Amino acid sequence: MSKFEQTYIMIKPDGVQRNLVGAIIARFEQRGFKLVALKMVHATPEHLEKHYEDLKGKPFFPGLIKYMASGPVVAMVWEGLDAVKTGRSMLGATNPLASAPGTIRGDYALAVGRNIAHGSDSVESAKKEIAHWFPEGIVQYRSLLEDVIFELR
Ligand code: UDP
Ligand code: MG
């Protein structure tokens, strides 16, 4: 059974610099997901270290934090059926060279350390990441397309 979920999707500094914000948002909109939170943030290293706390100690961690803090990111929450797993499949593999064409990383990126966008890897991390990036809370609204897209009843 597919589940109605929220996932945290973030366009990384390279995605912003390369003017891919609109293209990435369009993919989620066109797939049928509902946008429930959106903002641009130039995050501090401390905020990013918390976001990536599971990766602390990896050799690429310092470079990852430096890259993520190098410019603004676009933080978003998207809602819909199997949003977490589907968001990950739309992103492609962590290493863009292993990402299938048609995915965001497979269409726009080449280097693992410049892979354009982030997506939560589980419902539990999505909850944590949404609370971390949107402590002010997110909006609630009914999409008029829900009956057409989601087959909820
Ligand atoms: N990363 C990297 N080198 C690596 C592995 C990961 O620079 O060898 C970066 C990459 O930007 C990746 C991020 O660290 O997106 C987080 O890694 P994770 O394993 O969580 O991959 P993701 O969930 O983003 O696919
Ligand atoms: Mg991850």
Short mmCIF file of C-alpha atoms and ligand atoms in Angstrom, two decimals:
data_model
loop_
_atom_site.label_atom_id
_atom_site.label_comp_id
_atom_site.label_asym_id
_atom_site.label_seq_id
_atom_site.Cartn_x
_atom_site.Cartn_y
_atom_site.Cartn_z
CA MET A 1 0.00 0.00 0.00
CA SER A 2 1.32 3.40 -0.87
CA LYS A 3 1.38 5.88 1.98
CA PHE A 4 0.63 9.57 2.10
CA GLU A 5 3.90 11.12 3.23
CA GLN A 6 5.97 14.27 3.39
CA THR A 7 9.62 14.42 2.35
CA TYR A 8 12.34 17.04 2.69
CA ILE A 9 13.90 18.01 -0.65
CA MET A 10 16.70 20.56 -0.83
CA ILE A 11 18.30 22.15 -3.88
CA LYS A 12 21.98 22.41 -3.00
CA PRO A 13 24.18 25.49 -3.67
CA ASP A 14 25.32 24.11 -7.06
CA GLY A 15 21.71 23.59 -8.14
CA VAL A 16 20.90 27.20 -7.20
CA GLN A 17 24.02 28.58 -8.96
CA ARG A 18 23.22 26.58 -12.08
CA ASN A 19 19.67 28.00 -12.26
CA LEU A 20 18.06 24.59 -11.81
CA VAL A 21 15.57 25.68 -9.13
CA GLY A 22 12.63 25.99 -11.53
CA ALA A 23 13.41 22.77 -13.38
CA ILE A 24 13.59 20.76 -10.15
CA ILE A 25 10.42 22.26 -8.70
CA ALA A 26 8.65 21.57 -12.01
CA ARG A 27 9.54 17.88 -11.82
CA PHE A 28 7.91 17.50 -8.39
CA GLU A 29 4.88 19.57 -9.40
CA GLN A 30 4.39 17.69 -12.62
CA ARG A 31 4.71 14.31 -10.92
CA GLY A 32 1.74 15.33 -8.78
CA PHE A 33 3.36 16.16 -5.46
CA LYS A 34 2.01 19.04 -3.42
CA LEU A 35 4.36 21.80 -2.25
CA VAL A 36 3.79 22.50 1.45
CA ALA A 37 6.93 24.48 2.39
CA LEU A 38 9.57 26.46 0.50
CA LYS A 39 12.33 28.90 1.42
CA MET A 40 15.83 29.98 0.44
CA VAL A 41 18.43 29.75 3.20
CA HIS A 42 22.16 30.38 3.40
CA ALA A 43 22.76 27.81 6.13
CA THR A 44 25.54 27.97 8.72
CA PRO A 45 28.11 25.16 8.98
CA GLU A 46 26.62 24.29 12.40
CA HIS A 47 23.11 23.89 10.94
CA LEU A 48 24.49 21.73 8.12
CA GLU A 49 26.58 19.59 10.49
CA LYS A 50 23.38 18.80 12.37
CA HIS A 51 21.54 18.00 9.11
CA TYR A 52 24.32 15.60 8.09
CA GLU A 53 25.15 14.36 11.63
CA ASP A 54 24.95 10.69 10.55
CA LEU A 55 27.92 11.28 8.22
CA LYS A 56 30.21 12.89 10.81
CA GLY A 57 33.59 11.14 10.65
CA LYS A 58 33.39 10.30 6.91
CA PRO A 59 36.42 11.53 4.96
CA PHE A 60 34.22 13.71 2.72
CA PHE A 61 32.36 15.35 5.66
CA PRO A 62 34.44 18.59 5.91
CA GLY A 63 34.24 19.13 2.13
CA LEU A 64 30.50 18.41 2.17
CA ILE A 65 29.86 21.04 4.86
CA LYS A 66 32.03 23.60 3.03
CA TYR A 67 30.13 22.99 -0.24
CA MET A 68 26.73 23.13 1.43
CA ALA A 69 27.64 26.36 3.25
CA SER A 70 29.09 27.98 0.10
CA GLY A 71 25.80 29.58 -0.94
CA PRO A 72 22.05 29.49 -0.48
CA VAL A 73 19.99 26.33 -0.73
CA VAL A 74 16.28 25.96 -1.48
CA ALA A 75 14.55 24.03 1.30
CA MET A 76 11.24 22.39 0.44
CA VAL A 77 8.68 19.93 1.74
CA TRP A 78 6.70 17.91 -0.80
CA GLU A 79 3.68 15.80 0.07
CA GLY A 80 2.07 12.86 -1.70
CA LEU A 81 2.00 9.10 -2.15
CA ASP A 82 5.24 7.39 -1.09
CA ALA A 83 6.88 10.83 -1.15
CA VAL A 84 10.10 9.68 0.54
CA LYS A 85 10.88 6.71 -1.72
CA THR A 86 9.60 8.42 -4.86
CA GLY A 87 11.60 11.56 -4.06
CA ARG A 88 14.75 9.45 -3.80
CA SER A 89 14.03 7.69 -7.09
CA MET A 90 13.47 11.06 -8.80
CA LEU A 91 16.86 12.22 -7.45
CA GLY A 92 18.79 9.18 -8.64
CA ALA A 93 21.82 7.55 -7.04
CA THR A 94 24.14 9.48 -4.69
CA ASN A 95 26.88 9.32 -7.34
CA PRO A 96 25.47 11.04 -10.45
CA LEU A 97 27.60 8.83 -12.70
CA ALA A 98 25.53 5.90 -11.42
CA SER A 99 22.21 7.76 -11.77
CA ALA A 100 19.89 6.78 -14.59
CA PRO A 101 19.06 9.38 -17.24
CA GLY A 102 15.67 10.84 -16.40
CA THR A 103 16.61 11.35 -12.77
CA ILE A 104 17.63 14.78 -11.46
CA ARG A 105 21.23 13.78 -10.75
CA GLY A 106 21.38 11.62 -13.89
CA ASP A 107 20.28 14.55 -16.05
CA TYR A 108 22.13 17.46 -14.43
CA ALA A 109 25.20 16.28 -12.51
CA LEU A 110 28.50 14.42 -12.79
CA ALA A 111 30.33 14.62 -9.44
CA VAL A 112 29.22 13.01 -6.18
CA GLY A 113 30.29 16.11 -4.25
CA ARG A 114 28.24 18.37 -6.56
CA ASN A 115 25.05 16.38 -6.95
CA ILE A 116 22.47 19.20 -7.12
CA ALA A 117 19.83 18.08 -4.64
CA HIS A 118 19.09 16.26 -1.39
CA GLY A 119 16.15 14.03 -0.49
CA SER A 120 15.26 12.34 2.82
CA ASP A 121 16.16 8.64 2.93
CA SER A 122 13.37 7.44 5.29
CA VAL A 123 10.12 8.66 6.82
CA GLU A 124 11.95 9.04 10.13
CA SER A 125 14.73 11.21 8.65
CA ALA A 126 12.11 13.21 6.73
CA LYS A 127 10.39 14.08 10.02
CA LYS A 128 13.71 15.09 11.60
CA GLU A 129 14.83 17.13 8.58
CA ILE A 130 11.49 18.93 8.21
CA ALA A 131 11.62 19.94 11.90
CA HIS A 132 15.28 21.01 11.52
CA TRP A 133 14.73 23.22 8.44
CA PHE A 134 11.19 24.42 9.22
CA PRO A 135 11.01 24.89 13.01
CA GLU A 136 8.34 27.55 12.31
CA GLY A 137 6.08 24.77 10.97
CA ILE A 138 4.64 24.26 7.50
CA VAL A 139 1.35 25.22 5.90
CA GLN A 140 -1.71 22.99 5.70
CA TYR A 141 -4.02 23.31 2.75
CA ARG A 142 -6.19 21.06 0.66
CA SER A 143 -5.05 20.70 -2.93
CA LEU A 144 -7.96 20.72 -5.37
CA LEU A 145 -6.08 18.05 -7.33
CA GLU A 146 -5.98 15.49 -4.51
CA ASP A 147 -8.96 13.51 -5.82
CA VAL A 148 -7.55 13.53 -9.35
CA ILE A 149 -3.98 12.56 -8.48
CA PHE A 150 -3.90 10.58 -5.23
CA GLU A 151 -6.77 8.00 -5.42
CA LEU A 152 -7.31 8.43 -1.69
CA ARG A 153 -10.85 7.09 -1.80
N1 UDP B 1 29.02 12.71 -0.60
C1 UDP B 1 30.30 12.98 -1.08
N2 UDP B 1 31.15 11.93 -1.27
C2 UDP B 1 30.80 10.65 -1.00
C3 UDP B 1 29.49 10.39 -0.52
C4 UDP B 1 28.64 11.45 -0.34
O1 UDP B 1 30.65 14.14 -1.32
O2 UDP B 1 31.60 9.74 -1.21
C5 UDP B 1 28.10 13.84 -0.41
C6 UDP B 1 27.06 13.91 -1.52
O3 UDP B 1 26.82 15.29 -1.81
C7 UDP B 1 25.85 13.28 -0.89
C8 UDP B 1 25.98 13.74 0.56
O4 UDP B 1 27.38 13.68 0.81
O5 UDP B 1 24.64 13.70 -1.50
C9 UDP B 1 25.26 12.92 1.59
O6 UDP B 1 25.63 11.56 1.46
P1 UDP B 1 24.55 10.40 1.51
O7 UDP B 1 25.28 9.10 1.60
O8 UDP B 1 23.54 10.71 2.58
O9 UDP B 1 23.89 10.49 0.05
P2 UDP B 1 22.44 10.99 -0.42
O10 UDP B 1 21.46 10.58 0.67
O11 UDP B 1 22.52 12.50 -0.60
O12 UDP B 1 22.19 10.29 -1.72
MG MG B 2 21.49 10.93 2.71
#
